[in-house]
Tab-separated table of C-alpha atoms in Angstrom:
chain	number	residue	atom	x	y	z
A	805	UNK	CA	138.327	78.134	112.716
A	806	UNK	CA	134.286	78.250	111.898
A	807	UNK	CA	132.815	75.803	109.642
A	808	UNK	CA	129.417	75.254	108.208
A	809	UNK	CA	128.401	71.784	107.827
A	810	UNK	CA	125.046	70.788	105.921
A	811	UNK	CA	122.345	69.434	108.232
A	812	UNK	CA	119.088	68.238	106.564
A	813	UNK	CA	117.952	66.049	109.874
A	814	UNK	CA	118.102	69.452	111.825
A	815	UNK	CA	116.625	71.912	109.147
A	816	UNK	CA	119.103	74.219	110.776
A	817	UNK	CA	122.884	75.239	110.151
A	818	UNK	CA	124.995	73.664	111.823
A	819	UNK	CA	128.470	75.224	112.911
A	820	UNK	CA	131.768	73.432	113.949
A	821	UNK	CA	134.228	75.483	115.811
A	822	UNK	CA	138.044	73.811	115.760
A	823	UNK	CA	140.613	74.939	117.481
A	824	UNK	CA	144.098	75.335	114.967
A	825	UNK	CA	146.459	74.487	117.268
A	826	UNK	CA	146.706	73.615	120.879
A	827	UNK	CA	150.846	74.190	122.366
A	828	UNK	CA	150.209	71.187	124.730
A	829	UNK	CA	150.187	68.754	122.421
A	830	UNK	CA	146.615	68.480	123.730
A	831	UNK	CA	143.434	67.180	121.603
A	832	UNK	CA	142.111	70.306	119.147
A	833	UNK	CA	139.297	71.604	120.943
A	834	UNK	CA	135.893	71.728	119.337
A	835	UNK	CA	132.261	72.687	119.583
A	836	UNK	CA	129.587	71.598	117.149
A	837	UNK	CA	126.564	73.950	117.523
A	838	UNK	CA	123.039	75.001	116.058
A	839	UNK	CA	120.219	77.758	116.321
A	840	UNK	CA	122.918	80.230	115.982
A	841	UNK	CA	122.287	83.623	116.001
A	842	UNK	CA	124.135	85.733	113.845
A	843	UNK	CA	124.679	90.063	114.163
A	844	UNK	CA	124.217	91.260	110.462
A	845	UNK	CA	126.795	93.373	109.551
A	846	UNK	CA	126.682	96.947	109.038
A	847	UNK	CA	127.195	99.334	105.476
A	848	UNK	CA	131.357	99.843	105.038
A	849	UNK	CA	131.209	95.833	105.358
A	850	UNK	CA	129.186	95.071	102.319
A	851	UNK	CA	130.725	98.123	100.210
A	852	UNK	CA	134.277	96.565	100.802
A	853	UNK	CA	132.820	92.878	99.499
A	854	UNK	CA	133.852	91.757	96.456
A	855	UNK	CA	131.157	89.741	94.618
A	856	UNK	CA	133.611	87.420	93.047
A	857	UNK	CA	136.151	87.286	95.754
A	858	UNK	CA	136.174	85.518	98.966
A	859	UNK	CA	134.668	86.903	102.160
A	860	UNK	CA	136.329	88.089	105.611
A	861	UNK	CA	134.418	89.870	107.573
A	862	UNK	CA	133.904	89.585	111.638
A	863	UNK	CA	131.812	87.142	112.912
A	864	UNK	CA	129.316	87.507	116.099
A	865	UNK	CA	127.339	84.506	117.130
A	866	UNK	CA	125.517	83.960	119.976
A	867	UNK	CA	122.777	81.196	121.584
A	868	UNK	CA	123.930	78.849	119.697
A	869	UNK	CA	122.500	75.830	120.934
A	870	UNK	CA	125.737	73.076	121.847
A	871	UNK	CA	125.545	69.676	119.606
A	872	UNK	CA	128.633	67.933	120.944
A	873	UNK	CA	131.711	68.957	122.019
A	874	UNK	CA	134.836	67.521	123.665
A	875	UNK	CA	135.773	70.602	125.863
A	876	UNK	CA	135.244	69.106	129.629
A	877	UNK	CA	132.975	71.391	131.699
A	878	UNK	CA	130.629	72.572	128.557
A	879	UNK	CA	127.474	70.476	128.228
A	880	UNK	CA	124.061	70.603	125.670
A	881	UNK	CA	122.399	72.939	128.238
A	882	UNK	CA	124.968	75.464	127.776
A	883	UNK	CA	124.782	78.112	124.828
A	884	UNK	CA	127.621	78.962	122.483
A	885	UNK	CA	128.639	83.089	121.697
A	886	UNK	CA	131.572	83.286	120.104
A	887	UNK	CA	133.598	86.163	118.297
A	888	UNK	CA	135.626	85.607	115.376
A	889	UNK	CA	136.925	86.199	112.421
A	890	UNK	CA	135.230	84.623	109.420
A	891	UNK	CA	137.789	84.014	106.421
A	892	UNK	CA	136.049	82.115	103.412
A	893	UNK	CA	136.931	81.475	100.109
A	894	UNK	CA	133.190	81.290	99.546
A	895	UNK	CA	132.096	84.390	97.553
A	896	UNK	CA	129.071	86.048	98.526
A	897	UNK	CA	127.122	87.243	95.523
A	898	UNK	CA	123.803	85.903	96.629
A	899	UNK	CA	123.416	88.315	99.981
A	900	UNK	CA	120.628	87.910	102.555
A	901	UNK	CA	119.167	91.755	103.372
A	902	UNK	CA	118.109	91.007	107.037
A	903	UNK	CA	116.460	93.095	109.804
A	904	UNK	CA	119.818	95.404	111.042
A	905	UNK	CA	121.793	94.831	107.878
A	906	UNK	CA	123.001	91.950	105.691
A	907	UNK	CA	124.824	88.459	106.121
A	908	UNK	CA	126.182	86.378	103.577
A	909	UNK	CA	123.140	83.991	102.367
A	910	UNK	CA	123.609	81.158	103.959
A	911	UNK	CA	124.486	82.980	107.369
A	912	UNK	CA	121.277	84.500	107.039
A	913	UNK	CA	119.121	81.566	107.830
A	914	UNK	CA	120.578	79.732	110.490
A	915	UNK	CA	117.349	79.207	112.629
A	916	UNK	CA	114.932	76.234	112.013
A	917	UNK	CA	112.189	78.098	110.728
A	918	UNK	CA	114.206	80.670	108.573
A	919	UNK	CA	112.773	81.440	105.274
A	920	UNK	CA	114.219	83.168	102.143
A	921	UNK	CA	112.605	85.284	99.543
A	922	UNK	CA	115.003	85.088	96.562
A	923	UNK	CA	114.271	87.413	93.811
A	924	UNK	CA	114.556	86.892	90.378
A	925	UNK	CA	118.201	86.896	89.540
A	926	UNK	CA	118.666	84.555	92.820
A	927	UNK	CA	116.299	82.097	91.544
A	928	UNK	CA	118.198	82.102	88.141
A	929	UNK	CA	121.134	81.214	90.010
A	930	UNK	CA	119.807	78.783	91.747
A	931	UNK	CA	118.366	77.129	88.557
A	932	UNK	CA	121.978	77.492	86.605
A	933	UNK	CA	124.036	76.142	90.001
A	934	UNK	CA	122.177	72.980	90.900
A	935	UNK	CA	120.139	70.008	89.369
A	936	UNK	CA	118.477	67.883	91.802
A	937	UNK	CA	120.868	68.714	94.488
A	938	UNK	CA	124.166	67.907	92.693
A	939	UNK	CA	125.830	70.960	91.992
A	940	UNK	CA	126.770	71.841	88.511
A	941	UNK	CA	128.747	75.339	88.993
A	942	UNK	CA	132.237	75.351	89.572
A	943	UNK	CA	132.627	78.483	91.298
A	944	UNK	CA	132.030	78.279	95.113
A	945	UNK	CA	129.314	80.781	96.747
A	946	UNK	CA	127.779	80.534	100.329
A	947	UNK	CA	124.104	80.077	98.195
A	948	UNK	CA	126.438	76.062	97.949
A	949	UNK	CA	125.153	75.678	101.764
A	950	UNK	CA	121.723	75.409	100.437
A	951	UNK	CA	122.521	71.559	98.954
A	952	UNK	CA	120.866	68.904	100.114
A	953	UNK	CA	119.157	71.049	102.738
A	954	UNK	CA	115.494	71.688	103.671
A	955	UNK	CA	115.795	75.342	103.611
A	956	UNK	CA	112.169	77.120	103.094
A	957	UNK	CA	112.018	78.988	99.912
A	958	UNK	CA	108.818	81.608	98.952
A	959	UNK	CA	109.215	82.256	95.450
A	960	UNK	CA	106.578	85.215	95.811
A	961	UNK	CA	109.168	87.980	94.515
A	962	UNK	CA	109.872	85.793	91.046
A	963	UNK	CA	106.488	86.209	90.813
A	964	UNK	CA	105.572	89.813	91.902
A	965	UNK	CA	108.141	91.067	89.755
A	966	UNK	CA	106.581	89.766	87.087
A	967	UNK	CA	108.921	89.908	83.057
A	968	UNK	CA	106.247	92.437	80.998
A	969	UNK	CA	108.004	95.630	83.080
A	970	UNK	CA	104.764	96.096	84.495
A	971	UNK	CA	102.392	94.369	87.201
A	972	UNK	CA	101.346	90.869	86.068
A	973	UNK	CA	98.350	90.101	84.940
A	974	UNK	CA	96.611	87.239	86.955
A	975	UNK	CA	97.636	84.816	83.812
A	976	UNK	CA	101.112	85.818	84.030
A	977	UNK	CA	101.335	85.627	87.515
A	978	UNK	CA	99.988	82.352	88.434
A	979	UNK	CA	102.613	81.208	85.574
A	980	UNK	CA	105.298	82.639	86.987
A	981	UNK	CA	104.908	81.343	89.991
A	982	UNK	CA	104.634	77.837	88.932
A	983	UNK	CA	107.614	78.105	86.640
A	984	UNK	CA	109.730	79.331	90.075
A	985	UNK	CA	108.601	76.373	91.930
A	986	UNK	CA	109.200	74.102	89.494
A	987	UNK	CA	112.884	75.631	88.904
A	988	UNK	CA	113.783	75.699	92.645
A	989	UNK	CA	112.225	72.068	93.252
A	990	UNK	CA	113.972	70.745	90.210
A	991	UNK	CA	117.477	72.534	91.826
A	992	UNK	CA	117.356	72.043	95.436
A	993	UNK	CA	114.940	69.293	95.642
A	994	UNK	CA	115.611	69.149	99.518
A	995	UNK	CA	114.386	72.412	100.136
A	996	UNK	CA	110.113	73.041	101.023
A	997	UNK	CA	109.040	75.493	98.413
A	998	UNK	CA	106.455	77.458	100.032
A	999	UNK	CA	103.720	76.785	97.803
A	1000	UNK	CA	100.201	75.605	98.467
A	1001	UNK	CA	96.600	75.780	96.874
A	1002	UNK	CA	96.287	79.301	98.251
A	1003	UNK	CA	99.461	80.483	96.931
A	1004	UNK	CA	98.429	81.683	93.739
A	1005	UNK	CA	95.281	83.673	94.600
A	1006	UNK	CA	97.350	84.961	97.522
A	1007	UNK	CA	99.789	86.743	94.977
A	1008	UNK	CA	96.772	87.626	93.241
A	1009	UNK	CA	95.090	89.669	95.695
A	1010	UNK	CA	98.904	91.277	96.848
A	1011	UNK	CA	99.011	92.246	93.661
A	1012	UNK	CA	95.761	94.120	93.285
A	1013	UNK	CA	96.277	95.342	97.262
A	1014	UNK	CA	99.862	97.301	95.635
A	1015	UNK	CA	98.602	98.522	92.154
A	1016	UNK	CA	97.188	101.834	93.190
A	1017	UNK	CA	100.347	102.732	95.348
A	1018	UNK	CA	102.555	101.505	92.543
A	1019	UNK	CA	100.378	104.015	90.386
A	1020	UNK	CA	101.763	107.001	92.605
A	1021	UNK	CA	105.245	105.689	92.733
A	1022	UNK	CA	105.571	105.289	89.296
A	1023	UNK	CA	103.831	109.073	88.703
A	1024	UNK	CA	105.902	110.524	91.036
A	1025	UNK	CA	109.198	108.967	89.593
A	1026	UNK	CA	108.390	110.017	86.036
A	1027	UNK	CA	108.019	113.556	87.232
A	1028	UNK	CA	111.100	113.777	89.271
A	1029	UNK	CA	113.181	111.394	87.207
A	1030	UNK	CA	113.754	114.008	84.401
A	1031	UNK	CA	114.909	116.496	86.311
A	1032	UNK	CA	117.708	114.350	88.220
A	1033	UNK	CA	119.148	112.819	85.171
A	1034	UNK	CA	122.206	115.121	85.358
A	1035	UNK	CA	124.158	116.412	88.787
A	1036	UNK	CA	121.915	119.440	90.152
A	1037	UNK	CA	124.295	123.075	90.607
A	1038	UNK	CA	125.024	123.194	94.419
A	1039	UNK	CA	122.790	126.625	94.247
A	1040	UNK	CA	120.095	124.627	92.791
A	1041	UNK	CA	119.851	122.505	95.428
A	1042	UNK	CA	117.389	123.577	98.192
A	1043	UNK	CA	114.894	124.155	95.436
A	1044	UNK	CA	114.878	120.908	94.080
A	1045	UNK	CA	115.029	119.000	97.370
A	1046	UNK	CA	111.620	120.903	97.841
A	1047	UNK	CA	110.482	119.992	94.721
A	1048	UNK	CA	110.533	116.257	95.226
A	1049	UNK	CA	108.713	116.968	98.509
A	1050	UNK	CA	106.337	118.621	97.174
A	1051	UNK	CA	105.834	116.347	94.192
A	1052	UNK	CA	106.178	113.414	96.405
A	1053	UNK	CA	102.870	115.026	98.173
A	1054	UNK	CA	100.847	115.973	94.985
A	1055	UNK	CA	101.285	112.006	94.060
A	1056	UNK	CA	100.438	110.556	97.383
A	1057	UNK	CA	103.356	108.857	97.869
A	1058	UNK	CA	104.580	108.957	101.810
A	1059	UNK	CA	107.938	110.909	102.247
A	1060	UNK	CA	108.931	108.365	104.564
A	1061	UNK	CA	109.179	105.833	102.058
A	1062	UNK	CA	112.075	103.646	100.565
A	1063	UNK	CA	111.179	105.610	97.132
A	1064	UNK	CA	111.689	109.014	98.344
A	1065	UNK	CA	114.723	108.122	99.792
A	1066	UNK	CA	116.130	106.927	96.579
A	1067	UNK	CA	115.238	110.047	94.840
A	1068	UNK	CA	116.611	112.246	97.720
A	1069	UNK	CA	119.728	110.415	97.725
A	1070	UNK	CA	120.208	110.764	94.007
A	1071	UNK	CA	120.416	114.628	94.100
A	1072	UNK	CA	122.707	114.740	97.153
A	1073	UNK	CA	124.452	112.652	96.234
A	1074	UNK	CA	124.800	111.374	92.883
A	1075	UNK	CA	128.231	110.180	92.556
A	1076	UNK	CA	128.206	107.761	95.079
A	1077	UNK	CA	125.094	106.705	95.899
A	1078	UNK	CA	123.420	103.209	95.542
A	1079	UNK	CA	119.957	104.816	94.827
A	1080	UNK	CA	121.121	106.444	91.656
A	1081	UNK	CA	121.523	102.399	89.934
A	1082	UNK	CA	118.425	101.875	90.624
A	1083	UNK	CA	116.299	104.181	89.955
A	1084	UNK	CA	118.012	104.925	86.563
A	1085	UNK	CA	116.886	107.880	85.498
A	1086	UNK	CA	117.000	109.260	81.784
A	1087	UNK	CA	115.314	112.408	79.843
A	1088	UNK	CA	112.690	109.363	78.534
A	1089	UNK	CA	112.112	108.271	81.759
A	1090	UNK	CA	108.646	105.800	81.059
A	1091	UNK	CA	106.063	103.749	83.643
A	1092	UNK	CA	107.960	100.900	82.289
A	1093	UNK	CA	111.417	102.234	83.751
A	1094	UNK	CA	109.509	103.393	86.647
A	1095	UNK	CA	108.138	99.923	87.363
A	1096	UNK	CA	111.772	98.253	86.660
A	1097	UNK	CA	113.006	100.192	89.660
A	1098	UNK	CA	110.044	100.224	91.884
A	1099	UNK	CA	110.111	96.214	91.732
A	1100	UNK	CA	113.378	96.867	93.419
A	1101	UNK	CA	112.254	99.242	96.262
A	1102	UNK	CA	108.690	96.716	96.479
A	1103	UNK	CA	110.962	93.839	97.403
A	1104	UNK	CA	112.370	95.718	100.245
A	1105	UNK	CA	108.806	97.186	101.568
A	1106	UNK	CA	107.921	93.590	101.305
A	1107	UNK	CA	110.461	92.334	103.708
A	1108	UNK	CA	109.481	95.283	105.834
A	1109	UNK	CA	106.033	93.238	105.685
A	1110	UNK	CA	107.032	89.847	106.594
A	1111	UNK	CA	109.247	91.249	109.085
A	1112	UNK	CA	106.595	93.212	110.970
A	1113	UNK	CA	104.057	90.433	110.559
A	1114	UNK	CA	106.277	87.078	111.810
A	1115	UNK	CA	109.002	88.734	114.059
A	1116	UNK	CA	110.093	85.432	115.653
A	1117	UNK	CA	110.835	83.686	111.607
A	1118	UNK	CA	113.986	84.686	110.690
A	1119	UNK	CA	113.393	85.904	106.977
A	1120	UNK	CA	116.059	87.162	104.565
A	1121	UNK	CA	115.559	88.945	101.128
A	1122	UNK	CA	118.252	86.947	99.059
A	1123	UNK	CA	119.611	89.280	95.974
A	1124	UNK	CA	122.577	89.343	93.982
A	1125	UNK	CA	122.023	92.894	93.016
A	1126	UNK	CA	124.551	94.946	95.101
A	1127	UNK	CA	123.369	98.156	94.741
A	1128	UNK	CA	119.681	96.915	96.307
A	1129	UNK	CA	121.745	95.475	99.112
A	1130	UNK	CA	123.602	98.784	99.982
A	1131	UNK	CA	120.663	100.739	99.701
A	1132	UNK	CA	118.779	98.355	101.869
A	1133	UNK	CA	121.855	98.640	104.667
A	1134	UNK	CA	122.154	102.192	104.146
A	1135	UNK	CA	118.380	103.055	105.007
A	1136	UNK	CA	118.971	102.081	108.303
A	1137	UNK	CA	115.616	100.277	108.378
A	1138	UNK	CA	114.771	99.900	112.263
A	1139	UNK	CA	111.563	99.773	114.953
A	1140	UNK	CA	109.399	97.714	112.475
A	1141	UNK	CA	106.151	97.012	114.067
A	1142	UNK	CA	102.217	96.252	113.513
A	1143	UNK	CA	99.370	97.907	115.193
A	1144	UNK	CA	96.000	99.537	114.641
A	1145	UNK	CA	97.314	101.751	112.051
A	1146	UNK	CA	99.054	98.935	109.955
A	1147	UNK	CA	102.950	98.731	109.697
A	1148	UNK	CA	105.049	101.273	110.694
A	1149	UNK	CA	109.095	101.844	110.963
A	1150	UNK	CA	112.030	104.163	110.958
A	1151	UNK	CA	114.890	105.296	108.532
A	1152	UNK	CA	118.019	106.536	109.482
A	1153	UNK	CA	120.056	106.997	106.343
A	1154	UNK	CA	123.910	106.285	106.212
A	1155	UNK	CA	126.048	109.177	105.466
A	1156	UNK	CA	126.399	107.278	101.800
A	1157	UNK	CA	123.141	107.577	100.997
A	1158	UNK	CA	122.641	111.433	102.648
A	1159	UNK	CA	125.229	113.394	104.074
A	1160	UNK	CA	124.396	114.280	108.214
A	1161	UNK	CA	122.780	117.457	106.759
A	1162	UNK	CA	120.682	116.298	104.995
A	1163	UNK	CA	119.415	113.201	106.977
A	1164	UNK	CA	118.740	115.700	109.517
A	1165	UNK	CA	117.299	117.945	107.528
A	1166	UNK	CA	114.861	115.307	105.971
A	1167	UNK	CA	114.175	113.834	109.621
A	1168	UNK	CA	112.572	117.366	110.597
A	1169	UNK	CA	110.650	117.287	106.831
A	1170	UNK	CA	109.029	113.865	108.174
A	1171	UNK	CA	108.665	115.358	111.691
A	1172	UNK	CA	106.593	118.493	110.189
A	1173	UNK	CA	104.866	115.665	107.953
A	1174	UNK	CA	103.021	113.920	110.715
């Protein structure tokens, strides 16, 4: 059995693996250990989550640096990988959207340095689950392992996101940001809220840096929206899938971005897909609906950001908003890097989000793109 213990000396997570039962009558083994890593777990895992339920799903860890231990023969120099079975009555509704997948949010920043970008609704929860570290909400959730511990927090997306439907003005930014900080330091007083005398011109110039891209997203979803309201006839298909290609082009808008993805996937496949939640399409589709859904796909090209520009920090994109999560986990976001030419990285859509066909068939569109 795995079990998380708080650590605010360390900074870190800290892990205690017990043995259940030992036939010998024998001490019950165990190995307290830190630095963990943990593999994120792929698509089919998060779709067969319940938010409100408890959480089993397998566990990899590996270098995790040995604490103490009474197993003879295993000393502090040694590292830990284990494989398990994790079986918590924890929920998961605050999930950490990671580089390779997702982990429960706690499991998602296990390292020293780790850092979390909760969005809006996490930061809510956070506010309505904890005053000055004593916990107030009955219900248990791994966002609980947060208590008491110096966790690093950048409220940036509360922020970005902004609560006019639109891009904040620099008024309405710099007070949202304060009133973040001032809700997560009044929750988890523990935790360093990444916030200095910098911080608010910082978001200021991000958010000037984004508006004219934002401009073509929200163009090119108002154009395409309308048409992708209602399921497309199978013989209308090829035509439309063109059509978003094309008007993806004519906007400016890269086709191998998170937001032509989304549309994509909503006219392939409309029952099932993630993409169609959030984008939310209707006959009145307005820059304000636009923007509500583009804050969405921002957070994730965000992430891409901080991922490609500090690969050794272990950063997670916390967010109770399911449908985000899958989409993130089905774009099969991979071979993030900086150079010369600014960031750059792959997609390789899950079957959920395009069928083989189609992935294929939009792989060669990027190909000929180039």
């Amino acid at each position: 059995m795995i079990d998380p213990i708080q650590t605010p000396v360390l900074g870190s997570c800290r892990f205690l693996y017990k043995e259940q039962e030992q036939v010998d009558g024998a001490p019950l083994r165990t190995i307290e250990f830190t630095e963990v890593d943990i593999r994120p777990r792929p698509y089919e895992e998060l779709e067969n989550a319940k938010a409100n339920v408890g959480i089993t799903i397998p566990l990899e860890m590996y270098n995790g640096r040995i604490v103490e231990t009474n197993i003879e023969g295993i000393d502090s120099s040694q590292f830990v990988n284990i494989r398990s079975t994790l079986i918590s009555p924890f929920t998961s509704k605050a999930i950490g959207l990671v580089r390779g997948g997702w982990l429960p949010s706690s499991l998602a920043a296990t390292q020293r340095d780790a850092v979390i970008l909760p969005d809006r609704n996490i930061v809510t929860e956070i506010a309505s689950r904890f005053d000055f570290d004593k916990k107030i909400e009955h219900t248990q959730d791994f966002l609980d392992l947060f208590q008491g511990a110096p966790v690093r927090i950048n409220p940036l997306l509360f922020a970005l996101e902004g609560n006019k439907r639109s891009l904040p003005t620099p008024d309405i930014a710099r007070a949202q940001l304060e009133e973040a900080v001032v809700k997560l330091r009044k929750a988890l007083p523990e935790a360093a809220v990444i916030f200095g005398p910098d911080s608010a011109s910082s978001l200021l110039r991000l958010i000037e840096d984004i508006r004219p891209a934002m401009a073509r997203k929200q163009a090119f979803l108002c154009r395409v929206g309308p048409t992708l309201v209602s399921p497309v006839a199978h013989r209308n298909m090829d035509k439309r899938w063109y059509d978003i290609l094309a008007t993806a082009k004519d906007c400016g808008v890269p086709l191998n971005s998170f937001v032509v993805l989304a549309a994509l996937s909503t006219l392939v496949n409309p029952g099932k897909s993630a993409a169609k939640s959030l984008l939310k399409f209707s006959q009145s589709y307005s820059n304000a609906d636009a923007y509500n859904a583009l804050s969405d796909l921002q957070s994730l090209d965000l992430l891409v950001y901080f991922l490609a520009l500090f690969p050794e920090i272990q950063t997670q994109l916390c967010t109770a908003d399911r449908n985000l999560a899958l989409f993130w986990v089905g774009s099969g976001v991979s071979d993030i890097v900086r150079d010369s030419e600014g960031i750059r990285f792959k997609l390789t859509p899950h079957h959920a989000l395009l069928p083989k066909h189609y992935a294929e068939r939009w792989v060669a569109e990027l190909s000929l793109d180039t």
